[in-house]
CSV table of C-alpha atoms and ligand atoms in Angstrom, one decimal:
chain,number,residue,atom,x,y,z
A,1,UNK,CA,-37.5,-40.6,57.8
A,2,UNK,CA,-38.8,-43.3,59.7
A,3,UNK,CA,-37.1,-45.9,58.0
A,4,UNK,CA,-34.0,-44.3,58.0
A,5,UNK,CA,-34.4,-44.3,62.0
A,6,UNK,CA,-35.5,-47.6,62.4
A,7,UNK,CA,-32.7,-48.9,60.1
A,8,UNK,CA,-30.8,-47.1,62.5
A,9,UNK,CA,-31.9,-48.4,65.7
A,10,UNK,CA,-31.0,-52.0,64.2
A,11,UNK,CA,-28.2,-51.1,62.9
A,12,UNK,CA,-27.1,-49.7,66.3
A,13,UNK,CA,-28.2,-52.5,68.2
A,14,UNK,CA,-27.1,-55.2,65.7
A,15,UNK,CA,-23.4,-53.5,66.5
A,16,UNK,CA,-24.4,-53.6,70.7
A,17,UNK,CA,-25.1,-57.2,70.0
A,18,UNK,CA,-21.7,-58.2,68.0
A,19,UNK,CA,-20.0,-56.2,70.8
A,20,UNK,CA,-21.5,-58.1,73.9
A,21,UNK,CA,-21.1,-61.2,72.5
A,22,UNK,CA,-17.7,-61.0,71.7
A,23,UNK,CA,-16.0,-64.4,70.3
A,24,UNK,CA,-18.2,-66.9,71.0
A,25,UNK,CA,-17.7,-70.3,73.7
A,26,UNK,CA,-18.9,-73.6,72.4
A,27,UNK,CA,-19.5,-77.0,74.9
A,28,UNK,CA,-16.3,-78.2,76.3
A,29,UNK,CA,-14.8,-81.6,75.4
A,30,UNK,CA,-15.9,-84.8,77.6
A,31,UNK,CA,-13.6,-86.6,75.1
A,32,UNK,CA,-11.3,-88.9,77.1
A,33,UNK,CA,-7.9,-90.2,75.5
A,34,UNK,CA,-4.1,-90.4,76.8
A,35,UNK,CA,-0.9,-89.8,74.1
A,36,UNK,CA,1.5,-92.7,73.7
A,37,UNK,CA,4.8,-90.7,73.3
A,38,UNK,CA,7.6,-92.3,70.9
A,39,UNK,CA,10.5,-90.7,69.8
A,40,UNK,CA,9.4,-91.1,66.1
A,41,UNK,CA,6.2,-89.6,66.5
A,42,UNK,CA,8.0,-86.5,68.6
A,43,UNK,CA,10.6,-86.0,65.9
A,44,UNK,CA,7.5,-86.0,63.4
A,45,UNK,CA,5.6,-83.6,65.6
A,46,UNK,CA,8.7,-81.2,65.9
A,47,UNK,CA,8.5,-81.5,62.2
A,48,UNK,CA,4.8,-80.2,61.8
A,49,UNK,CA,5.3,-77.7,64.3
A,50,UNK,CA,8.3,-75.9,63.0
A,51,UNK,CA,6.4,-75.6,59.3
A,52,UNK,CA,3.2,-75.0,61.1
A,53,UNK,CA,2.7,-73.5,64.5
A,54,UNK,CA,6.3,-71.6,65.3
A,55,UNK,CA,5.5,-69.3,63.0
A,56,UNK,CA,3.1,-67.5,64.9
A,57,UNK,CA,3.9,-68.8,68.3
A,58,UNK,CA,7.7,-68.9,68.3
A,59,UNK,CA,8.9,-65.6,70.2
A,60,UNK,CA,12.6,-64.1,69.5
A,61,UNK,CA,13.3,-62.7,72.2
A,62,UNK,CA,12.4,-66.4,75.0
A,63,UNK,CA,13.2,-68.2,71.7
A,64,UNK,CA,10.4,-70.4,72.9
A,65,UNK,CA,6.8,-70.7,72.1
A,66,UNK,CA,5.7,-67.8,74.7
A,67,UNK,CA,3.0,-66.3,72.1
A,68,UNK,CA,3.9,-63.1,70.7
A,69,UNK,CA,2.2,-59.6,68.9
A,70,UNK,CA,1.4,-60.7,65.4
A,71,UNK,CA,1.7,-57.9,63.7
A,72,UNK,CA,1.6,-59.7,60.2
A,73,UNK,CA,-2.1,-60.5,60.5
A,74,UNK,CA,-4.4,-57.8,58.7
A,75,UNK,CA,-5.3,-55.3,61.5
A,76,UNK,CA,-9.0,-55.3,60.3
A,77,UNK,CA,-9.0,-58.1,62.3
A,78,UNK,CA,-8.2,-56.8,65.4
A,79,UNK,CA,-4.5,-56.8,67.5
A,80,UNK,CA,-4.1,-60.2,67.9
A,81,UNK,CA,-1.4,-62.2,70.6
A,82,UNK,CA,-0.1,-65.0,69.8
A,83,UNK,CA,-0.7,-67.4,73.5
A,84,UNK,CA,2.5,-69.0,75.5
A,85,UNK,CA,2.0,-72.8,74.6
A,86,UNK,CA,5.3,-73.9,76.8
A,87,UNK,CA,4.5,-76.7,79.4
A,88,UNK,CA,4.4,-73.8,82.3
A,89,UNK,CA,1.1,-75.0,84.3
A,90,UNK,CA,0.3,-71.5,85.0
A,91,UNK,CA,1.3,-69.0,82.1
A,92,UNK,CA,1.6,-71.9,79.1
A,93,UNK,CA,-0.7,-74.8,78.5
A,94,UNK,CA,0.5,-77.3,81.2
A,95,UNK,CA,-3.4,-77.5,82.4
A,96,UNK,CA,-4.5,-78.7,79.2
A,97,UNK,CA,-4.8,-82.4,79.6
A,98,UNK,CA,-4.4,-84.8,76.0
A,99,UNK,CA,-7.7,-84.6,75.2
A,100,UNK,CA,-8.5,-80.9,75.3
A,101,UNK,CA,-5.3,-80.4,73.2
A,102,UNK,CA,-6.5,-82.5,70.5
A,103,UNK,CA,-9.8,-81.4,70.6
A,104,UNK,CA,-8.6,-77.7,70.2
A,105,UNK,CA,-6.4,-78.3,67.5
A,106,UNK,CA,-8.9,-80.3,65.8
A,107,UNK,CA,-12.6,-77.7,66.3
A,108,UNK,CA,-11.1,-74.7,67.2
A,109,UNK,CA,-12.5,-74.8,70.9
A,110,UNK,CA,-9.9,-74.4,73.8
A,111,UNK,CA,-10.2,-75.6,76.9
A,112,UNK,CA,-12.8,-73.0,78.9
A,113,UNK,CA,-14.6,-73.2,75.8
A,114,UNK,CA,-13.8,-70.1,73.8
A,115,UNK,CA,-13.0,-70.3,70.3
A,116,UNK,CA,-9.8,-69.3,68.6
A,117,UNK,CA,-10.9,-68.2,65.3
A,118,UNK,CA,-7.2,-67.1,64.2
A,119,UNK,CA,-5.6,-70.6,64.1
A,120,UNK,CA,-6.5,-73.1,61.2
A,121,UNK,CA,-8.6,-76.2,62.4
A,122,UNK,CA,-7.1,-79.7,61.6
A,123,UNK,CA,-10.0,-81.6,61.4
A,124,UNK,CA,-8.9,-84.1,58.9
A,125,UNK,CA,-5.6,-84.6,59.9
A,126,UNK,CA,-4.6,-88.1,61.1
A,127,UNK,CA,-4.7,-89.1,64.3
A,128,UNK,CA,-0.9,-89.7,64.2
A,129,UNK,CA,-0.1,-86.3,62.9
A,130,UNK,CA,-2.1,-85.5,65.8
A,131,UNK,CA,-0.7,-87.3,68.3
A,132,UNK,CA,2.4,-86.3,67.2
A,133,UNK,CA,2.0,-83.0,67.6
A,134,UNK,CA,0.8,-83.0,71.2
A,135,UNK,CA,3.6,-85.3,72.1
A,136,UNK,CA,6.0,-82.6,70.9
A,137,UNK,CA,4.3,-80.0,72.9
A,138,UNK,CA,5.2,-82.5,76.3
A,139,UNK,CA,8.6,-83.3,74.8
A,140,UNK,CA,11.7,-81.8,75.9
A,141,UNK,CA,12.3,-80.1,72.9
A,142,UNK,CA,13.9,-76.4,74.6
A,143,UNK,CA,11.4,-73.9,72.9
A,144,UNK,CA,8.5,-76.1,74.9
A,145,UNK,CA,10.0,-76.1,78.2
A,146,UNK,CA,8.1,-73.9,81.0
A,147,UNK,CA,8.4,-69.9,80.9
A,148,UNK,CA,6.1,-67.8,82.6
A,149,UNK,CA,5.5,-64.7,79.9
A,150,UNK,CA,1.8,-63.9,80.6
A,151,UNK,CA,-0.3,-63.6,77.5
A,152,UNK,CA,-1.7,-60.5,76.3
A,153,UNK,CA,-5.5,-60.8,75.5
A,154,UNK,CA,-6.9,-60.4,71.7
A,155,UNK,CA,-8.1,-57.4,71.2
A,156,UNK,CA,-10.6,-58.4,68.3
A,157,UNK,CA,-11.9,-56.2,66.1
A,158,UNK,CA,-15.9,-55.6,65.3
A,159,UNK,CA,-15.4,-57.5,61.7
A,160,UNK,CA,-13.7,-60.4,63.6
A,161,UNK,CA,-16.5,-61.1,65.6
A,162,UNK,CA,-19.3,-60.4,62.8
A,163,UNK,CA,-17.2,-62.9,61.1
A,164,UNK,CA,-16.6,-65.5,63.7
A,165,UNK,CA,-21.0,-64.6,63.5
A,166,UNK,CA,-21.5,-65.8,59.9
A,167,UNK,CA,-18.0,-67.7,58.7
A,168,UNK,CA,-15.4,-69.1,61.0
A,169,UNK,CA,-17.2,-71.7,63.1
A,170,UNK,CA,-15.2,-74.6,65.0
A,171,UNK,CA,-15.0,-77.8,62.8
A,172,UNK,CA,-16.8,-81.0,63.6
A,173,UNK,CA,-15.1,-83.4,65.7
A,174,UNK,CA,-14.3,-86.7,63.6
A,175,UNK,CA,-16.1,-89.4,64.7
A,176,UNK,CA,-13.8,-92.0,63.6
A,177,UNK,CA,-10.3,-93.0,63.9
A,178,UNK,CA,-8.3,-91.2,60.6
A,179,UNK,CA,-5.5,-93.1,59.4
A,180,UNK,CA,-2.2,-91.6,57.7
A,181,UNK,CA,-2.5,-90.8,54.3
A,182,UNK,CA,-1.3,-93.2,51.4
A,183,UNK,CA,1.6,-92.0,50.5
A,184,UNK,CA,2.3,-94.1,47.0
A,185,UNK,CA,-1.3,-92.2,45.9
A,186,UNK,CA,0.4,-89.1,45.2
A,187,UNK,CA,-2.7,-86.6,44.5
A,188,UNK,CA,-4.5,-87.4,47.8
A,189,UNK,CA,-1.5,-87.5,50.0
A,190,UNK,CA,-0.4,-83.8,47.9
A,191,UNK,CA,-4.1,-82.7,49.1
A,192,UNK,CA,-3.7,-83.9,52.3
A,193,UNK,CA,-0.1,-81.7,52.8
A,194,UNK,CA,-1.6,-78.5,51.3
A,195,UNK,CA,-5.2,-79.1,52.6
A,196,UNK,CA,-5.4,-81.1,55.9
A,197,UNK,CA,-1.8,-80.1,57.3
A,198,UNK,CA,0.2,-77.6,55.9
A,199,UNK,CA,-3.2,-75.3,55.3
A,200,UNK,CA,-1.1,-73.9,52.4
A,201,UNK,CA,-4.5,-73.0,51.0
A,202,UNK,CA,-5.2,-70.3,54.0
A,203,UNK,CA,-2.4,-67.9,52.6
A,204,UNK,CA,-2.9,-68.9,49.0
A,205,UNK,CA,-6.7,-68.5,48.8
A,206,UNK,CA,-8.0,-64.6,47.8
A,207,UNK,CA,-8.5,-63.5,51.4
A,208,UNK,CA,-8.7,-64.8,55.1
A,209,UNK,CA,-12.5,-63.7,55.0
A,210,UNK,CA,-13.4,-66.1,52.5
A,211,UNK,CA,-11.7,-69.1,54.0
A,212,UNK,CA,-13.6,-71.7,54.4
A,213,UNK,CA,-11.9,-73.9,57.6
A,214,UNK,CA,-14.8,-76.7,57.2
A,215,UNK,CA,-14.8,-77.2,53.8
A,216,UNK,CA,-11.3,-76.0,52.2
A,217,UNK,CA,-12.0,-75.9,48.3
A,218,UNK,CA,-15.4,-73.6,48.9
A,219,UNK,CA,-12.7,-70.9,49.9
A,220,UNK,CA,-13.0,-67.6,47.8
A,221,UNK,CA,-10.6,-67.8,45.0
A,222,UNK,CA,-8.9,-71.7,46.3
A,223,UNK,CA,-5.5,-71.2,45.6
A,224,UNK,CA,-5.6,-68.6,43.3
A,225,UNK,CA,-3.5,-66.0,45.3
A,226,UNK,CA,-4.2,-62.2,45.7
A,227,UNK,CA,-4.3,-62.6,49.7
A,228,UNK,CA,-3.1,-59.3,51.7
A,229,UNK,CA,-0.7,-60.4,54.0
A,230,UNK,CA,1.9,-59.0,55.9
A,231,UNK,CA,5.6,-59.0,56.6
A,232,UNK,CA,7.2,-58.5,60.1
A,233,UNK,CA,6.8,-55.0,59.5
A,234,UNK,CA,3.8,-54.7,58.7
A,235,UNK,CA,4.5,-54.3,55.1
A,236,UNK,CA,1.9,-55.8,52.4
A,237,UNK,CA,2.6,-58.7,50.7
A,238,UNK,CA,0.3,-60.5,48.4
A,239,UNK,CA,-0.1,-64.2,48.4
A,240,UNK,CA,0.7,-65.7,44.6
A,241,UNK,CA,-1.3,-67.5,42.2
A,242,UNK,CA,-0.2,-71.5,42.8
A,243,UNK,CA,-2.7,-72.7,40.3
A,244,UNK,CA,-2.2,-74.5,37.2
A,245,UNK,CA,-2.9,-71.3,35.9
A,246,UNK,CA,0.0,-71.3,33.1
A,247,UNK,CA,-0.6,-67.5,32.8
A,248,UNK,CA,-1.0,-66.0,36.1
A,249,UNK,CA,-0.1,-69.3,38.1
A,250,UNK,CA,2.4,-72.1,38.3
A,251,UNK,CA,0.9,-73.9,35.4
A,252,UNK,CA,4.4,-73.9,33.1
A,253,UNK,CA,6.4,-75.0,36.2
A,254,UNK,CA,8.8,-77.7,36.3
A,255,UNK,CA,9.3,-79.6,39.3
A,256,UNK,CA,12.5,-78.6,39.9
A,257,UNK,CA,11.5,-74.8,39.4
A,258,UNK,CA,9.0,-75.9,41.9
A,259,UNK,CA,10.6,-77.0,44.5
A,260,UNK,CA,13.7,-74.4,44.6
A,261,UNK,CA,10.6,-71.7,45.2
A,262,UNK,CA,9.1,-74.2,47.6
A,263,UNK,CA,12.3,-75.2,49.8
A,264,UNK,CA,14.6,-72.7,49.4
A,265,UNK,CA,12.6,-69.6,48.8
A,266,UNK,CA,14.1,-69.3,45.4
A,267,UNK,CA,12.6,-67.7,42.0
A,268,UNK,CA,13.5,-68.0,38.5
A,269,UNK,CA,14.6,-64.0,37.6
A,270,UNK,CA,13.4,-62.6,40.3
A,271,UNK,CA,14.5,-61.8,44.0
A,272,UNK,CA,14.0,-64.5,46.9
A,273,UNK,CA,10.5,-65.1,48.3
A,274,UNK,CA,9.5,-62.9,50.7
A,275,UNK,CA,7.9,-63.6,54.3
A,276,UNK,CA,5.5,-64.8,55.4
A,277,UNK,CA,6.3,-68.0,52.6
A,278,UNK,CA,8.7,-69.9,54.7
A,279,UNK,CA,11.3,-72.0,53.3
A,280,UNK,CA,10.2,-75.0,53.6
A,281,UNK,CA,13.1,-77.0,53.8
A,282,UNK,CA,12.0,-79.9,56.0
A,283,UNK,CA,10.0,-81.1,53.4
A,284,UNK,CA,11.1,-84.6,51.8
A,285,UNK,CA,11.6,-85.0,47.9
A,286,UNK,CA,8.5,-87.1,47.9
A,287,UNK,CA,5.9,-84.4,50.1
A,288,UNK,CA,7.3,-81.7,47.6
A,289,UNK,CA,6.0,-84.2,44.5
A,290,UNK,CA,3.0,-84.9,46.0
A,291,UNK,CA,2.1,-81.2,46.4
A,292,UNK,CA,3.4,-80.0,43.2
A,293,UNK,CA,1.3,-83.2,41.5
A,294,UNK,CA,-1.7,-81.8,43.5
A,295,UNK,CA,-1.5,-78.6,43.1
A,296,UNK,CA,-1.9,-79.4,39.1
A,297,UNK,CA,-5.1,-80.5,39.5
A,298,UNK,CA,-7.0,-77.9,41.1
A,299,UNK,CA,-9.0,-75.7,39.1
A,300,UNK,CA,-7.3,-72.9,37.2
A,301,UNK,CA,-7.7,-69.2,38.4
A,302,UNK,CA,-6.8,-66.4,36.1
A,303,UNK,CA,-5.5,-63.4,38.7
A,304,UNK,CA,-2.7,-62.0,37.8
A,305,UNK,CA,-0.9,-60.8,41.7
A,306,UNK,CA,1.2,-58.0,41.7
A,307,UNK,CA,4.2,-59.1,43.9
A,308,UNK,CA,6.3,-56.4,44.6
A,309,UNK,CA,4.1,-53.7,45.2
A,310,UNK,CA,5.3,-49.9,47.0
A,311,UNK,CA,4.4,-49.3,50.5
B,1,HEC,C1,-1.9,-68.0,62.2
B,1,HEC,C2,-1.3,-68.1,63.5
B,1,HEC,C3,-1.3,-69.4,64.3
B,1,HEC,C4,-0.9,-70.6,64.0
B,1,HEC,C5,-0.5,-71.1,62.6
B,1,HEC,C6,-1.1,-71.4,65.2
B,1,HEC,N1,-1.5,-70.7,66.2
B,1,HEC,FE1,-2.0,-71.4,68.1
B,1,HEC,N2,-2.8,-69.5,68.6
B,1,HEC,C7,-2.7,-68.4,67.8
B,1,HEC,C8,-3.3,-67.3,68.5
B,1,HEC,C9,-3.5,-65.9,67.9
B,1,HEC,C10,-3.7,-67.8,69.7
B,1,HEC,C11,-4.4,-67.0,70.8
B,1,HEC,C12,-5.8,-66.7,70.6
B,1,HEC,C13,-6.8,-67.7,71.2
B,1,HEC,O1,-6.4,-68.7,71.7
B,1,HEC,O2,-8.0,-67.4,71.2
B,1,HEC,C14,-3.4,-69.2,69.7
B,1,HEC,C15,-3.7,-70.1,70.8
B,1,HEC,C16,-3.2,-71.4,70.9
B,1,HEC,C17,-3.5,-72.3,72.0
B,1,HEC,C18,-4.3,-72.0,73.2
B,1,HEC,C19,-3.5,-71.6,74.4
B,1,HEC,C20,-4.3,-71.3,75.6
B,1,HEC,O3,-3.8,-70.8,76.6
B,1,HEC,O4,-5.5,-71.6,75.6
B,1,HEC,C21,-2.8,-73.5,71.7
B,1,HEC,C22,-2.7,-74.7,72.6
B,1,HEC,C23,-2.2,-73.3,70.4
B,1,HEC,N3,-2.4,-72.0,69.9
B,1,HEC,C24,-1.4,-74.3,69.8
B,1,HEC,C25,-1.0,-74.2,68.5
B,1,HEC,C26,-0.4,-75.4,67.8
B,1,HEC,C27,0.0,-76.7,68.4
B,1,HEC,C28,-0.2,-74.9,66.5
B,1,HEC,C29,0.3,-75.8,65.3
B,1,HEC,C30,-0.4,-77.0,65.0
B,1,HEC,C31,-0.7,-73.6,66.4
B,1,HEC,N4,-1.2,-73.2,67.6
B,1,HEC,C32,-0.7,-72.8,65.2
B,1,HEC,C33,-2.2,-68.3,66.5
B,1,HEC,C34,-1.7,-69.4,65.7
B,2,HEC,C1,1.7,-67.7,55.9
B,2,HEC,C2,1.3,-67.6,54.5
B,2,HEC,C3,1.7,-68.6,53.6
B,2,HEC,C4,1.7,-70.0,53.7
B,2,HEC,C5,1.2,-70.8,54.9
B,2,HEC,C6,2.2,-70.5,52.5
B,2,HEC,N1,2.5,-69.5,51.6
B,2,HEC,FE1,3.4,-69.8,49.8
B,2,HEC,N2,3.5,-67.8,49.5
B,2,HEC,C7,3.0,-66.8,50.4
B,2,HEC,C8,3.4,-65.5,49.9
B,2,HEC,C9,3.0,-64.2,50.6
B,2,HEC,C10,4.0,-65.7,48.7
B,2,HEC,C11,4.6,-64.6,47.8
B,2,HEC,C12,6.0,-64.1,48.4
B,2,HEC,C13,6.6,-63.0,47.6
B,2,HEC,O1,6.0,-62.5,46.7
B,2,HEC,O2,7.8,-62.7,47.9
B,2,HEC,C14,4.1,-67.1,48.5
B,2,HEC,C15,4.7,-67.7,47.4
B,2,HEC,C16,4.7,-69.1,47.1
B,2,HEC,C17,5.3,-69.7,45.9
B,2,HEC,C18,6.0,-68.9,44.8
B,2,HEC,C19,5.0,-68.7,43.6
B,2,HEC,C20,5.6,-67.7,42.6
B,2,HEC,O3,4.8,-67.4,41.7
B,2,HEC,O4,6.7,-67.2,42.8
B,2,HEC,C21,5.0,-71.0,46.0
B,2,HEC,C22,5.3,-72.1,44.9
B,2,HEC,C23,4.3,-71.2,47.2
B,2,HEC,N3,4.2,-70.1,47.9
B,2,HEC,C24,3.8,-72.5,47.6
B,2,HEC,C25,3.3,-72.7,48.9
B,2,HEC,C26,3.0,-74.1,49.4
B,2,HEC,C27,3.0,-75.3,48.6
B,2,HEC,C28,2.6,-73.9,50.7
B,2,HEC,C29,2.2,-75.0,51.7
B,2,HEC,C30,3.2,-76.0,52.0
B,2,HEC,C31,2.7,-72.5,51.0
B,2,HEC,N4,3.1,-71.8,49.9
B,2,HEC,C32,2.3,-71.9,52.2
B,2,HEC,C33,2.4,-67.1,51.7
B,2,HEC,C34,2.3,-68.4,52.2
């Protein structure tokens, strides 16, 4: 009887303590840096962004990146906004000097410290794909330029905050300059794609509870599929086995078969992929090659995903 009260109490105050301290801050960056901006590396940033960050921060109705109700994130964790990342100085990120940009996008940690534990953390990604991407965010692209829709605050659930607790923690800060990837070594500049940039892994892996942002390949289930995600309206969709699987995964694909799914959304007998996998049609014959010679080499899951399930 005790015990049971005691465990209780604990239990009680273990939840009063998750509560209270919420998402956690982390120290600031003292990190100082300025962007060179060229057109090439804005026209790569634009690039990156439209694969990588529209998605959850493009709005339809500004048709800008004001932020916006992301209703195809699991709502275990919470309901989650999407912020306004235009250049506005008051409701977007025009306070955000070079530094603190960089340093978010690489640790997680935003500029009055708090930490986003939603986004993925691009820790190994070079410093040009970097730089890139925060010169894009100053360009004068149209979905960048200034609006003033306020942000709605993340409401984040109990689990999101045990979990930001025990798993999602901000990534280390390099502490050397990274260079691009070789691109005529086609397995590490394929891992870098999937891994470092395109965080392909984050959707493909079993669930968004095991991912592990620090080190990718200790995810639960690395590539292996089976993850529960969501459509625009809020129906279930499960991620799909990309491993060399030749069962349950991609292991009998060609190429070719490869890269109509990956680019154009298109399946061999079967209707087109669904969202959230994005045709990824910016890709260039050689990133798709890369990937798909990548992809071959990581180890083989058996899990067979259901894909087009009743709801
Ligand atoms: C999976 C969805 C998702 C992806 C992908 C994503 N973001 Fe975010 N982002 C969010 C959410 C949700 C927030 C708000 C929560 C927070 O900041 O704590 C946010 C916040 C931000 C902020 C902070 C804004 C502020 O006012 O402090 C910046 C800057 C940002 N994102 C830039 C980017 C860029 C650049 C990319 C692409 C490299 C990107 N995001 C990709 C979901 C995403
Ligand atoms: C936002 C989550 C998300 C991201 C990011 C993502 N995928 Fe997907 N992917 C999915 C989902 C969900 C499906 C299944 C869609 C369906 O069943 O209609 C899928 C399907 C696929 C398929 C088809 C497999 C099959 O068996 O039909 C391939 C190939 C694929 N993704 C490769 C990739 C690659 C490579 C990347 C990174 C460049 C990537 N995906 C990024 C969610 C994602």
């Amino acid at each position: 009887m005790w015990l049971v009260i005691a465990v209780l109490v604990l239990a009680i105050g273990f939840v009063a303590f998750l509560e209270i301290r919420g998402i956690p801050s982390y120290p600031t960056t003292t990190l100082s840096l300025k962007i060179e901006s060229t057109p090439e590396k804005v026209a790569n940033g634009e690039k990156i962004a439209a694969m990588l960050c529209n998605g959850c921060h493009l709005s339809t109705q500004t048709n800008k990146v004001t932020g916006r109700l992301m209703l195809d994130l699991p709502k275990e964790f919470g309901t989650i906004h999407s912020f306004n990342i235009t250049q506005d100085k008051e409701y977007g990120i025009g306070k955000y000097s070079d530094a603190e940009l960089v340093y978010l996008l690489r640790t997680g940690i935003k500029r009055d410290g708090s930490f986003n534990p939603v986004m993925p953390k691009f820790a190994k990604l070079s410093d040009y794909d970097i730089e890139s991407i925060v010169s894009y965010l100053h360009s004068d692209r149209p979905e960048v330029q200034a609006n003033n829709t306020p942000n709605v605050e993340c409401d984040y659930s109990l689990l999101s905050k045990f979990l930001c607790l025990v798993a999602f923690k901000p990534s280390e800060y390099p502490d050397k300059p990274i260079a691009n990837p070789d691109t005529t070594n086609l397995l590490a500049y394929g891992k870098y794609l999937c891994v470092d940039l395109y965080a392909c892994y984050a959707c493909h892996s079993a669930d968004f509870k095991t991912l592990d942002y620090v080190n990718p390949e200790k995810s639960g289930g690395f590539f292996g599929g089976g993850n529960h995600l969501l459509d625009l309206e809020g129906r279930l969709v499960l991620s799909a086995n990309i491993t060399p699987d030749e069962e349950t995964g991609i292991g009998n694909w060609s190429l070719e078969r490869f890269d109509r799914a990956l680019r154009s959304g298109l399946v061999q007998d079967g209707p087109a992929l669904r969202y959230p996998m994005m045709p990824h049609a910016r890709l260039s014959d050689l990133e798709v090659k890369a990937i798909y010679s990548y992809l071959k080499t990581v180890p083989k899951l058996k899990n067979k995903v259901e894909r087009h399930l009743e709801s």
